CSV table of C-alpha atoms in Angstrom, one decimal:
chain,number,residue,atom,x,y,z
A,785,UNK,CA,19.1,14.8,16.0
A,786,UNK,CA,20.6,11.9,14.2
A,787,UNK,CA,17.1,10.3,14.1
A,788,UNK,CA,15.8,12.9,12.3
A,789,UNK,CA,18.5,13.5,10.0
A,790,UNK,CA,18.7,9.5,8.9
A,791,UNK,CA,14.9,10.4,8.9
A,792,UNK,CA,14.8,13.0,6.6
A,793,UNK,CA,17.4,11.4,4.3
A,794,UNK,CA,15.6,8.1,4.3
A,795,UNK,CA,12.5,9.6,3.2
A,796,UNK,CA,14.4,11.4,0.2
A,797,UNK,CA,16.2,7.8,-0.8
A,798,UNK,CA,12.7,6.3,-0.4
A,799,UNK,CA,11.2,9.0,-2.7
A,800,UNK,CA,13.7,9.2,-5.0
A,801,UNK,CA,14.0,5.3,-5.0
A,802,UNK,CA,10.2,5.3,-5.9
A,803,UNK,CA,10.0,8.0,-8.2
A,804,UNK,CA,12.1,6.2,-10.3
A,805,UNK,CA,9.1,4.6,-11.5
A,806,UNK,CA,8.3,5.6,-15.0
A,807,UNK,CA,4.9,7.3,-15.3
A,808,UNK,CA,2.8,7.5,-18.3
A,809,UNK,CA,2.2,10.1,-19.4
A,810,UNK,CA,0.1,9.0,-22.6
A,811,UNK,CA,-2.5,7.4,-21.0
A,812,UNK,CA,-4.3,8.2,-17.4
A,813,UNK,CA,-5.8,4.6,-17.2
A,814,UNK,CA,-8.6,6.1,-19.2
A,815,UNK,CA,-9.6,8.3,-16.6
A,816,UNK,CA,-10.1,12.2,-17.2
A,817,UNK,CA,-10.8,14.0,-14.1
A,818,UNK,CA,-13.9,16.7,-15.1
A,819,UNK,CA,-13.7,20.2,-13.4
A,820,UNK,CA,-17.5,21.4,-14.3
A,821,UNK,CA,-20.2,19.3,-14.2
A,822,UNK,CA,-21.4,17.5,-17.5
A,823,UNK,CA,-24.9,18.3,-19.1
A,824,UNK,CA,-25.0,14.9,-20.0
A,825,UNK,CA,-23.2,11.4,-19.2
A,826,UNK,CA,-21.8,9.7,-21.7
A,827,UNK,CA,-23.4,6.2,-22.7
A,828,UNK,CA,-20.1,4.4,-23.4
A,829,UNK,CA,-18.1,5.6,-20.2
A,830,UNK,CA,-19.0,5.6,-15.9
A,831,UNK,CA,-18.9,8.2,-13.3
A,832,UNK,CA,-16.9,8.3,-10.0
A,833,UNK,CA,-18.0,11.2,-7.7
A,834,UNK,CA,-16.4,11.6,-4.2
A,835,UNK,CA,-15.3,14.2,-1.7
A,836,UNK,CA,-11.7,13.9,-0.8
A,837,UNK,CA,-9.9,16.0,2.1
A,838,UNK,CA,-6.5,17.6,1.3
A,839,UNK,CA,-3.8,17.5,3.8
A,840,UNK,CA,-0.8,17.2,3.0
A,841,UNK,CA,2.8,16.0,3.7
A,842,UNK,CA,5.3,19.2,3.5
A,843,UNK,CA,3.9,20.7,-0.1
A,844,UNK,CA,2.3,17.9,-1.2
A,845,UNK,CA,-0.8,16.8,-1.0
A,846,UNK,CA,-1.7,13.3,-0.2
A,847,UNK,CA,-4.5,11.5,-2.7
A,848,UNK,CA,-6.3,8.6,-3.3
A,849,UNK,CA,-5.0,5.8,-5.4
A,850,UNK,CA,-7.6,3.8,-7.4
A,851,UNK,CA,-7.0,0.5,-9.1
A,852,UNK,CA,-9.5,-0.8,-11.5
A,853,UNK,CA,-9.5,-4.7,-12.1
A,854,UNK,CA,-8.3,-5.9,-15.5
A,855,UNK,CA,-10.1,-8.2,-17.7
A,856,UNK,CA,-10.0,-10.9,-19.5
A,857,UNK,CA,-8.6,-9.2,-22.6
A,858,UNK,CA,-6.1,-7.0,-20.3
A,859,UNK,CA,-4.8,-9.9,-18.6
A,860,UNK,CA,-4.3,-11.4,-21.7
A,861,UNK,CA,-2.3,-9.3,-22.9
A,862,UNK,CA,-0.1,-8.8,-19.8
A,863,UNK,CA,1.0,-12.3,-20.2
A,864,UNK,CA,1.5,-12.3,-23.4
A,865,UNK,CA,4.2,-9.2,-23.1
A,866,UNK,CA,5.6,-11.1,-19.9
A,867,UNK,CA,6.3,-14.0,-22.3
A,868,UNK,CA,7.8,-12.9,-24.8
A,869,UNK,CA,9.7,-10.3,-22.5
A,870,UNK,CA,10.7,-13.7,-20.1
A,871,UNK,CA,12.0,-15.2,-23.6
A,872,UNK,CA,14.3,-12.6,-24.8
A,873,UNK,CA,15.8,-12.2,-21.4
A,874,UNK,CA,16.3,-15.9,-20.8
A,875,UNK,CA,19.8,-16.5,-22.8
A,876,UNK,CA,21.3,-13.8,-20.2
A,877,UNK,CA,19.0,-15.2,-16.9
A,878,UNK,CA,21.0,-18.0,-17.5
A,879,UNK,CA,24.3,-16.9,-18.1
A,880,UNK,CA,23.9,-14.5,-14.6
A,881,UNK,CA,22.2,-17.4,-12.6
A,882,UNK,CA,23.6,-17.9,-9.2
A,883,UNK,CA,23.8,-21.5,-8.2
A,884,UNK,CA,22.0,-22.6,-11.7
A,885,UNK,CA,18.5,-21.1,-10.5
A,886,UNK,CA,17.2,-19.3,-13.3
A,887,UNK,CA,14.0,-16.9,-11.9
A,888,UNK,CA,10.9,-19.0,-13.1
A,889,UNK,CA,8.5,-16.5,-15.4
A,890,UNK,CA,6.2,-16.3,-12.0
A,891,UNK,CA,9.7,-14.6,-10.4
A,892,UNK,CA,10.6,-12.6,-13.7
A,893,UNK,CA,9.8,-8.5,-13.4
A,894,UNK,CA,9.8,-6.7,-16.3
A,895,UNK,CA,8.2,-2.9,-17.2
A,896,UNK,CA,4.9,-3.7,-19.1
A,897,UNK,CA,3.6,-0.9,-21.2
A,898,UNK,CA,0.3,-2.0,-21.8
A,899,UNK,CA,-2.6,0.0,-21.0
A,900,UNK,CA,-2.6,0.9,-17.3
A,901,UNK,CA,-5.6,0.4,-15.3
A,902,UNK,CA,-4.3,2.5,-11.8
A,903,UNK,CA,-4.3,6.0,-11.2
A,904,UNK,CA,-4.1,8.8,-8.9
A,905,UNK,CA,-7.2,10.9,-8.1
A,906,UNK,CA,-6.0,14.2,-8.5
A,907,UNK,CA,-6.9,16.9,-5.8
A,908,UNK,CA,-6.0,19.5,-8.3
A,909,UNK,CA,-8.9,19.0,-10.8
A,910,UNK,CA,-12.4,19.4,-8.8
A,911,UNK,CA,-15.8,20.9,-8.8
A,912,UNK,CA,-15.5,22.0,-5.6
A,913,UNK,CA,-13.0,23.5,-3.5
A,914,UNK,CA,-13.0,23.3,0.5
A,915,UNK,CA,-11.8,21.5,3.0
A,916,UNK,CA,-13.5,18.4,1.3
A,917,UNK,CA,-12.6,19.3,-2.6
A,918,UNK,CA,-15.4,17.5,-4.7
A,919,UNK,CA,-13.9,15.4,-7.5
A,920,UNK,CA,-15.7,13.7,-10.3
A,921,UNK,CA,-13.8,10.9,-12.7
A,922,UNK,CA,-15.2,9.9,-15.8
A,923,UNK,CA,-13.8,6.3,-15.6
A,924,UNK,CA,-14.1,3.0,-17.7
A,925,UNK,CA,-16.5,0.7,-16.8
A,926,UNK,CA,-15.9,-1.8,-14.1
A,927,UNK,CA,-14.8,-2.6,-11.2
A,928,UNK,CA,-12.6,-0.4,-8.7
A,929,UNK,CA,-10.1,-0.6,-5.5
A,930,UNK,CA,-9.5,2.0,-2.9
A,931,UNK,CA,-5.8,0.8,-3.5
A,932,UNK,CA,-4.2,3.1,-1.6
A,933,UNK,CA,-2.7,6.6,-1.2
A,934,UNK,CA,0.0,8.7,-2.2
A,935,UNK,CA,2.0,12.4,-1.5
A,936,UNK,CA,3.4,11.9,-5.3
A,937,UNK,CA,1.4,12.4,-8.8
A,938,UNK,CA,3.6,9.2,-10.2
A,939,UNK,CA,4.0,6.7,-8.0
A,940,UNK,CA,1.8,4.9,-4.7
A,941,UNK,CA,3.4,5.1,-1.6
A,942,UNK,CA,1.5,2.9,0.7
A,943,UNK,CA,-1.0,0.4,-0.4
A,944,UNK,CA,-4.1,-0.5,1.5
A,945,UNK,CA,-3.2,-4.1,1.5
A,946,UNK,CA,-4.2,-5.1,4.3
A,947,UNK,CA,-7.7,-4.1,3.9
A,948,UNK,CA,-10.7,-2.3,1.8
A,949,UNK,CA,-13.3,-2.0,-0.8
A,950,UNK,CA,-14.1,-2.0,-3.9
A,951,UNK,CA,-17.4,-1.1,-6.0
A,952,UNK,CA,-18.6,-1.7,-9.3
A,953,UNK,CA,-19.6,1.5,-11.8
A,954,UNK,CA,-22.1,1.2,-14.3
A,955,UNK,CA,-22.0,3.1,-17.5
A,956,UNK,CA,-24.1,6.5,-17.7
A,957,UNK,CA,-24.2,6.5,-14.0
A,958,UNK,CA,-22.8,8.8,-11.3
A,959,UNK,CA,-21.1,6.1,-8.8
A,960,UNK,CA,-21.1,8.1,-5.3
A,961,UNK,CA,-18.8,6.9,-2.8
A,962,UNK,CA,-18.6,9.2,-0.3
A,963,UNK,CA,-15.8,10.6,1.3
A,964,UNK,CA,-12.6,9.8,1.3
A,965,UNK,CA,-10.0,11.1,4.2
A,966,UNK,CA,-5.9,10.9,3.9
A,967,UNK,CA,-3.1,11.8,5.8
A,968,UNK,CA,-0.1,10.8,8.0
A,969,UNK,CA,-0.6,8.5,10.8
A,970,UNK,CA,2.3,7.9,12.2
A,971,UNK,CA,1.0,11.2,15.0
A,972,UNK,CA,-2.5,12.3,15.7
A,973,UNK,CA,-4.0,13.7,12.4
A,974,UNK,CA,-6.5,16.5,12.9
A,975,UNK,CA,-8.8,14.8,9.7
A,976,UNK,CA,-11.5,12.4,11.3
A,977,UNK,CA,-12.5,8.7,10.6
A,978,UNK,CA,-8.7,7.8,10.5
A,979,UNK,CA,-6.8,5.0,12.4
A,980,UNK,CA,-3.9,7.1,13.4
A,981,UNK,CA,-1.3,7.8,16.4
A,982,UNK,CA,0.8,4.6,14.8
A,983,UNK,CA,3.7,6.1,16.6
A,984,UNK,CA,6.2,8.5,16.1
A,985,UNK,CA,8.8,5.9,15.0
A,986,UNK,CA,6.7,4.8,12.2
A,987,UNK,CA,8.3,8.0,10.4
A,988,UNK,CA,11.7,7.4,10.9
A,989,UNK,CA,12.0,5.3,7.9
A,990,UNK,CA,9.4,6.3,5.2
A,991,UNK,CA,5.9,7.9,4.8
A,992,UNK,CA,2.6,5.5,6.5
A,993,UNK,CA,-0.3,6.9,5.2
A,994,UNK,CA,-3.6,5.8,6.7
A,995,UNK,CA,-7.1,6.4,4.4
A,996,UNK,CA,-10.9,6.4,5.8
A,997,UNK,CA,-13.9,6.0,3.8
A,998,UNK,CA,-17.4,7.6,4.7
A,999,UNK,CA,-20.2,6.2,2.3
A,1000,UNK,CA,-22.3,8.8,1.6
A,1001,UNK,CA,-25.6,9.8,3.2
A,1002,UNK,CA,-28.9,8.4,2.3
A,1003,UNK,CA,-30.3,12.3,2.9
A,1004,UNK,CA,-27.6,13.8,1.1
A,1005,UNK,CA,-28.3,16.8,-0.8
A,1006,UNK,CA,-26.0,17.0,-3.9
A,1007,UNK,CA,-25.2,20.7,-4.9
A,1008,UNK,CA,-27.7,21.6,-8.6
A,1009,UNK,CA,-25.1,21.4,-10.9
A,1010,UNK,CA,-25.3,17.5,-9.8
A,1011,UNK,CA,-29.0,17.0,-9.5
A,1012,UNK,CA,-30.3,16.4,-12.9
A,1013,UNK,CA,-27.3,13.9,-13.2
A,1014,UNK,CA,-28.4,10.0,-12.6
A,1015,UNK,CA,-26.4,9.5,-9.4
A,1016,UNK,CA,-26.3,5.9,-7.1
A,1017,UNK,CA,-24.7,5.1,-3.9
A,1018,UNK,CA,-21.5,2.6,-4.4
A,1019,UNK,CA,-22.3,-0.5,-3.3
A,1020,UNK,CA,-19.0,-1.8,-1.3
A,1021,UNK,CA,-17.6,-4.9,-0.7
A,1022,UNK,CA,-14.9,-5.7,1.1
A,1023,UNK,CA,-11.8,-7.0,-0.5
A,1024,UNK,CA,-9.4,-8.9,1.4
A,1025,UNK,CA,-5.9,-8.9,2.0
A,1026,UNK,CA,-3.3,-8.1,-0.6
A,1027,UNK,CA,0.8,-8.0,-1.7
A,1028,UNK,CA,1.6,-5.1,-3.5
A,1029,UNK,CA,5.8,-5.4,-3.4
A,1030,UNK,CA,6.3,-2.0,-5.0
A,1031,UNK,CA,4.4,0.5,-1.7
A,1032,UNK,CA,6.6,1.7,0.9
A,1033,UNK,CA,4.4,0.8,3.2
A,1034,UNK,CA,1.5,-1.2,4.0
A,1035,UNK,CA,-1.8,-0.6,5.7
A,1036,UNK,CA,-5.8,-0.7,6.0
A,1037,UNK,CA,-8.5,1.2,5.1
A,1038,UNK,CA,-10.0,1.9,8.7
A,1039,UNK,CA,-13.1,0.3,9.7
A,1040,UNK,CA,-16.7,1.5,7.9
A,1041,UNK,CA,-19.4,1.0,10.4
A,1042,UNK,CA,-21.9,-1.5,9.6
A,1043,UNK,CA,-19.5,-2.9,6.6
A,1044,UNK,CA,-15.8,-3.1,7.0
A,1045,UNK,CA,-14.7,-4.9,9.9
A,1046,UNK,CA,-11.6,-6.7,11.0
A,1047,UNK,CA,-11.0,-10.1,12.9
A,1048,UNK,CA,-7.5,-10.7,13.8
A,1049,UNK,CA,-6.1,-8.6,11.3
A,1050,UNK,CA,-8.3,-9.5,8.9
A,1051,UNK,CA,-11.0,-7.7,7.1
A,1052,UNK,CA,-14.7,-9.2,7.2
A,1053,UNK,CA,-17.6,-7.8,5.7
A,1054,UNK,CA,-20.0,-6.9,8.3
A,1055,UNK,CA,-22.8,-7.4,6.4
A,1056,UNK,CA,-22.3,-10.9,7.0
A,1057,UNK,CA,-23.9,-12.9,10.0
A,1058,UNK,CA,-20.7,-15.3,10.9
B,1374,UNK,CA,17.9,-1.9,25.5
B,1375,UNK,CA,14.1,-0.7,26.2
B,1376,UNK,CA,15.0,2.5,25.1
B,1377,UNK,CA,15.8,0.9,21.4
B,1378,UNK,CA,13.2,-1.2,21.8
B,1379,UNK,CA,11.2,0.2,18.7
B,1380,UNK,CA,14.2,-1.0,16.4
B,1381,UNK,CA,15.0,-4.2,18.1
B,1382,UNK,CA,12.1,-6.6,19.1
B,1383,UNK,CA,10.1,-9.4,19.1
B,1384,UNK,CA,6.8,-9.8,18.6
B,1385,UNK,CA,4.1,-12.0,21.5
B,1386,UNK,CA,0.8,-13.0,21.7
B,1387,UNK,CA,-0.4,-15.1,24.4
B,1388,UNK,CA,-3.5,-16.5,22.8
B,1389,UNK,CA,-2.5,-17.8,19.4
B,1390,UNK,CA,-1.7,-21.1,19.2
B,1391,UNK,CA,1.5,-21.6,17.2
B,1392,UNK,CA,0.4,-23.0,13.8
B,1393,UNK,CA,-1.7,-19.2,13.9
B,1394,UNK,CA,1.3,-17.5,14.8
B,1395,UNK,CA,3.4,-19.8,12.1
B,1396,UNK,CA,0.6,-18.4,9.6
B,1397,UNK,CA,0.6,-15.2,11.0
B,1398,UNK,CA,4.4,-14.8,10.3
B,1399,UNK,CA,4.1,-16.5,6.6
B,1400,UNK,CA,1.1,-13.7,5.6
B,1401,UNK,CA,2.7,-10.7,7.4
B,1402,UNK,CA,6.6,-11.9,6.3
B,1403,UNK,CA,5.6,-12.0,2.7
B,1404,UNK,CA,4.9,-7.8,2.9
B,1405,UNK,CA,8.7,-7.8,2.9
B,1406,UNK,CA,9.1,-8.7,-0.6
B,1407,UNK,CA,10.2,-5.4,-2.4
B,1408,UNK,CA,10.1,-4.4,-5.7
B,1409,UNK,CA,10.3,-1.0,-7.7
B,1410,UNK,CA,8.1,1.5,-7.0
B,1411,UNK,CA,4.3,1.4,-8.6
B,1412,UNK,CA,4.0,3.7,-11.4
B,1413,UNK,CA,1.1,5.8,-12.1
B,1414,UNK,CA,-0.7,5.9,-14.0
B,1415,UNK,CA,0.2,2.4,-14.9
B,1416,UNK,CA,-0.9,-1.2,-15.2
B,1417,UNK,CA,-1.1,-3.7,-12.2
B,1418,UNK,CA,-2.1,-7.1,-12.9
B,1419,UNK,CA,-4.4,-7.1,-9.6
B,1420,UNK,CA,-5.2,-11.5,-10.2
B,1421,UNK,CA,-1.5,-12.4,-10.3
B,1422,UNK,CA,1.5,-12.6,-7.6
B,1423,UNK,CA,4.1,-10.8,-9.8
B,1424,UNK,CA,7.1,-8.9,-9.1
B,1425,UNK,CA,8.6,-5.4,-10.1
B,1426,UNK,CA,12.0,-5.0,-11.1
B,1427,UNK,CA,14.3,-3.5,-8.0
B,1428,UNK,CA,16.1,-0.9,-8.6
B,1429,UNK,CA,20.2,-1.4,-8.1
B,1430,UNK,CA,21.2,2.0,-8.1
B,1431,UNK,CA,20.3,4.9,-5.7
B,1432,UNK,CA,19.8,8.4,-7.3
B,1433,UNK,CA,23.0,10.9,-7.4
B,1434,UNK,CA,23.0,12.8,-4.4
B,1435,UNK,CA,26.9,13.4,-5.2
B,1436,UNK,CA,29.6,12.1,-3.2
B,1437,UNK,CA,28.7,12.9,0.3
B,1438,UNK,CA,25.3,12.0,-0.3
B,1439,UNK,CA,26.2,8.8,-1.8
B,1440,UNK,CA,28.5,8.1,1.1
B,1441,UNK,CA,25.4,8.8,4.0
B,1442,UNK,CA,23.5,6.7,1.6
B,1443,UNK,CA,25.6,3.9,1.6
B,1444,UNK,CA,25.8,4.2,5.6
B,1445,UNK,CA,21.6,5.0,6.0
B,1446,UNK,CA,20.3,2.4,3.2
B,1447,UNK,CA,20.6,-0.6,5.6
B,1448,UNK,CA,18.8,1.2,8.3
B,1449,UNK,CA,16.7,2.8,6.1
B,1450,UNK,CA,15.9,-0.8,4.7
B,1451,UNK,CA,15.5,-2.0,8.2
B,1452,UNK,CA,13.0,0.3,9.4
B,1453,UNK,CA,10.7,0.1,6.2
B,1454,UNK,CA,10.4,-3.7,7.0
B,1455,UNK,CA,10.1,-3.0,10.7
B,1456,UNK,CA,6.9,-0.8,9.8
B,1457,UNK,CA,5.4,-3.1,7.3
B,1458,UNK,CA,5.8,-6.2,9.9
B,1459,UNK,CA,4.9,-3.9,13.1
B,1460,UNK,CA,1.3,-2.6,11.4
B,1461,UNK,CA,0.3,-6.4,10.3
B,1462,UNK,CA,1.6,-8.1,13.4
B,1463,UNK,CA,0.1,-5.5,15.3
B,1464,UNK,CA,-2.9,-5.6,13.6
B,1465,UNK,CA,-3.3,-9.7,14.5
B,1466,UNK,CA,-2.9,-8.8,17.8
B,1467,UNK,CA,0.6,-9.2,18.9
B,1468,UNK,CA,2.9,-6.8,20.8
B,1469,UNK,CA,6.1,-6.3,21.1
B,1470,UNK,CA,9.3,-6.6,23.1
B,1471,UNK,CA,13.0,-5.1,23.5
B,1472,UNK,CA,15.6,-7.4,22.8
B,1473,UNK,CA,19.4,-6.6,21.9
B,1474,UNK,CA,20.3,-6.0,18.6
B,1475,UNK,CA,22.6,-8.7,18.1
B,1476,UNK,CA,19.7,-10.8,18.9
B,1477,UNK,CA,17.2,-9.0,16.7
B,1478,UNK,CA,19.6,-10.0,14.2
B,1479,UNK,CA,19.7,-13.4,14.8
B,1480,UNK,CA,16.3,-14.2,14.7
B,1481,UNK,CA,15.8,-12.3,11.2
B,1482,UNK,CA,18.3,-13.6,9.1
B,1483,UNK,CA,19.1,-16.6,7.5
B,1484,UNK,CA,16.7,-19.3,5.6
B,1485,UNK,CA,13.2,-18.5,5.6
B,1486,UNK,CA,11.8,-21.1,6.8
B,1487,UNK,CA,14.2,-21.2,9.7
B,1488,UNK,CA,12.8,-17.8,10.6
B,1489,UNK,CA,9.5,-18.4,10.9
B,1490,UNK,CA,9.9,-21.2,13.1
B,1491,UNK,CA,11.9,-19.3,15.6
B,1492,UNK,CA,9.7,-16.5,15.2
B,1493,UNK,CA,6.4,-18.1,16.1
B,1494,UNK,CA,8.0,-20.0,18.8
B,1495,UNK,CA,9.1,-16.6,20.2
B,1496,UNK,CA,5.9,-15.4,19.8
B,1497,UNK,CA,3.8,-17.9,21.4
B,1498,UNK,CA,6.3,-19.1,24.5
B,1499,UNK,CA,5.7,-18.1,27.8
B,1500,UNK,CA,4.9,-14.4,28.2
B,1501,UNK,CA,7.6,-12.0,29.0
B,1502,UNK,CA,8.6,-10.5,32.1
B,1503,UNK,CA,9.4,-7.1,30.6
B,1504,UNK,CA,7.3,-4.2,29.5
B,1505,UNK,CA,5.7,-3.9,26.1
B,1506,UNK,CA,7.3,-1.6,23.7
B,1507,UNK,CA,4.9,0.8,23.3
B,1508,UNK,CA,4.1,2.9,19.7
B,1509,UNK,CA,6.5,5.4,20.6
């Protein structure tokens, strides 16, 4: 009984403690989430379609979180607001340093409110509604992350760190990726694909999310508001291992037959004769 | 001390030599960094090791939530590095066992480097004569 009331407390402080994470609410990473099909694509701008299950954690319902790799530009300017952020807070860094170590600019943490390139995948704008819901993005081109997953419309709760993939889209192009599944692992989840049954004690302290990804059929059969659309599988490859200090938790995208595998821990492209 | 075996343990693995587990420890251990939570929509700088600022102050949950917060956040803090360690140890292979909490302790705090060194001793001596914890 304790358990479960440090438990349930915990989980608040946790999601409290994260959701004190400003969102922004100007700008969606660039991403608008379409709930009819488009006539036409534009030129300019690419397509993610996938199929995305909707269970959910009390009333909320857990999602995908998608990160899309800055460039050059992006990154550019990132450092150049961590900078001249780092320089202004210097004079006080070094009146509050603790045995005269002043946090390098590598250890320096600021709130950057450049253009954000991660986002939530809404389940609440779709095509389709179902068990699956059908979601298509209009995205910027480039490259994209199955970063991780989320109960919350503001902030990620566990990352897939320690393994998944990423694709590239192209622009005027549908980008399918297939299916995406999410829920609680910490029991038995009744959604397929998933590495689940974690243990009950994972929950004690915080949400563990675990996220599956199906690629989509080479027979399937999209629905005719889709077919006159130019539409191409994702081609996947496997990113490895990552830090991301602001999730709750940590896990992997589960094994993809035939393309996402791990070795001690590790993910390894199965594609690729060892 | 079984029975609190899912809070207090160490982890094994008899076939990893111990520079592996050393590594092992360094990868996984670095999960434990924290920072504040990710915003979203917002801007991650994927390429670079950063950090986000950490939040001092818990939300008001008034006094008596304060005071059960004050009491829980340790624990609370505990177990969310427990889970991030447990699924990438766990993930490499390695299992664990109950040991008391005092000792628990012992082995996790202190000087980094210290801690790893104990750790991937632990993990590759000889093999316990105890049962696993399981993922209870």
């Amino acid at each position: 009984m304790i358990r479960k009331l440090i438990g349930s407390i915990s989980v608040l402080v946790i999601l409290a403690f994260s959701s004190q994470a400003q969102a922004k609410d100007k700008d969606n990473a660039g991403v608008t989430q379409l709930v009819s099909a488009p006539t036409q694509l534009k030129n300019d701008m690419a397509y993610i379609l996938l199929r995305t299950s909707t269970a959910k954690t009390g009333l909320f319902t857990l999602q995908p979180v998608f990160l899309r790799i800055p460039n050059e530009e992006e990154l550019a300017d990132y450092q150049k607001a961590k900078k001249a952020a780092y320089e202004k807070a210097l004079p006080d860094l070094q009146k509050k340093a603790q045995n005269n170590q002043v946090p390098t600019i590598e250890q320096f943490s600021f709130d950057y409110e450049g253009k954000a390139n991660s986002f939530v995948a809404s389940s609440k704008e779709f095509l389709t509604d179902g068990n699956m819901r059908t979601i298509l993005l209009e995205v910027p081109i480039g490259k994209y992350i199955l970063y991780g997953s989320t109960n919350m419309s503001n902030t990620l709760v566990t990352c897939n760190c320690l393994g998944t993939v990423g694709f590239e889209v192209k622009a005027g192009i549908i980008t399918d990726m297939g299916s995406v599944y999410t829920d609680k692992v910490h029991k038995k989840s009744p959604l397929p694909h998933l590495e689940d049954n974690l243990g009950p004690s994972m929950f004690n302290y915080g949400y563990i999310f675990g996220q599956a990804l199906v690629p989509v059929a080479e027979d399937v059969v999209y629905p005719d508001f889709l077919k006159a659309l130019p539409i191409e599988p994702a081609r996947f490859e496997v990113i490895k291992q990552y830090y991301e200090p602001g999730a709750a938790s940590i896990n992997r995208l589960a094994p993809i037959s035939g393309l996402l595998g791990y070795k001690r821990g590790k993910p390894v492209d199965l594609r690729v004769a060892e | 001390m079984r029975k609190q075996g899912y809070k207090f343990y160490y982890f094994h693995n008899p076939d990893i030599s111990f520079a592996d587990a050393y590594q092992d420890f360094v990868e996984c251990r670095g999960y434990l960094r924290v920072g504040g939570g990710v915003a979203l929509p917002g801007f991650i700088p994927w390429t670079e090791t950063y950090q986000r600022p950490v939040y001092a102050q818990y939300p008001q949950y008034g006094l008596v939530g304060a005071v059960l917060i004050a009491i829980i956040s340790p624990k609370a803090e505990r177990g969310v590095r427990s889970n991030k360690m447990r699924r990438c140890m766990g993930t490499r292979g390695y299992v664990r066992y109950a040991i008391p909490e005092k000792t628990f302790d012992e082995i996790n705090e202190g000087e980094e480097a210290k801690i790893l060194i104990v750790q991937a001793k632990l993990a590759t001596g000889p093999k316990p004569q105890d049962e696993v914890v399981e993922d209870d």
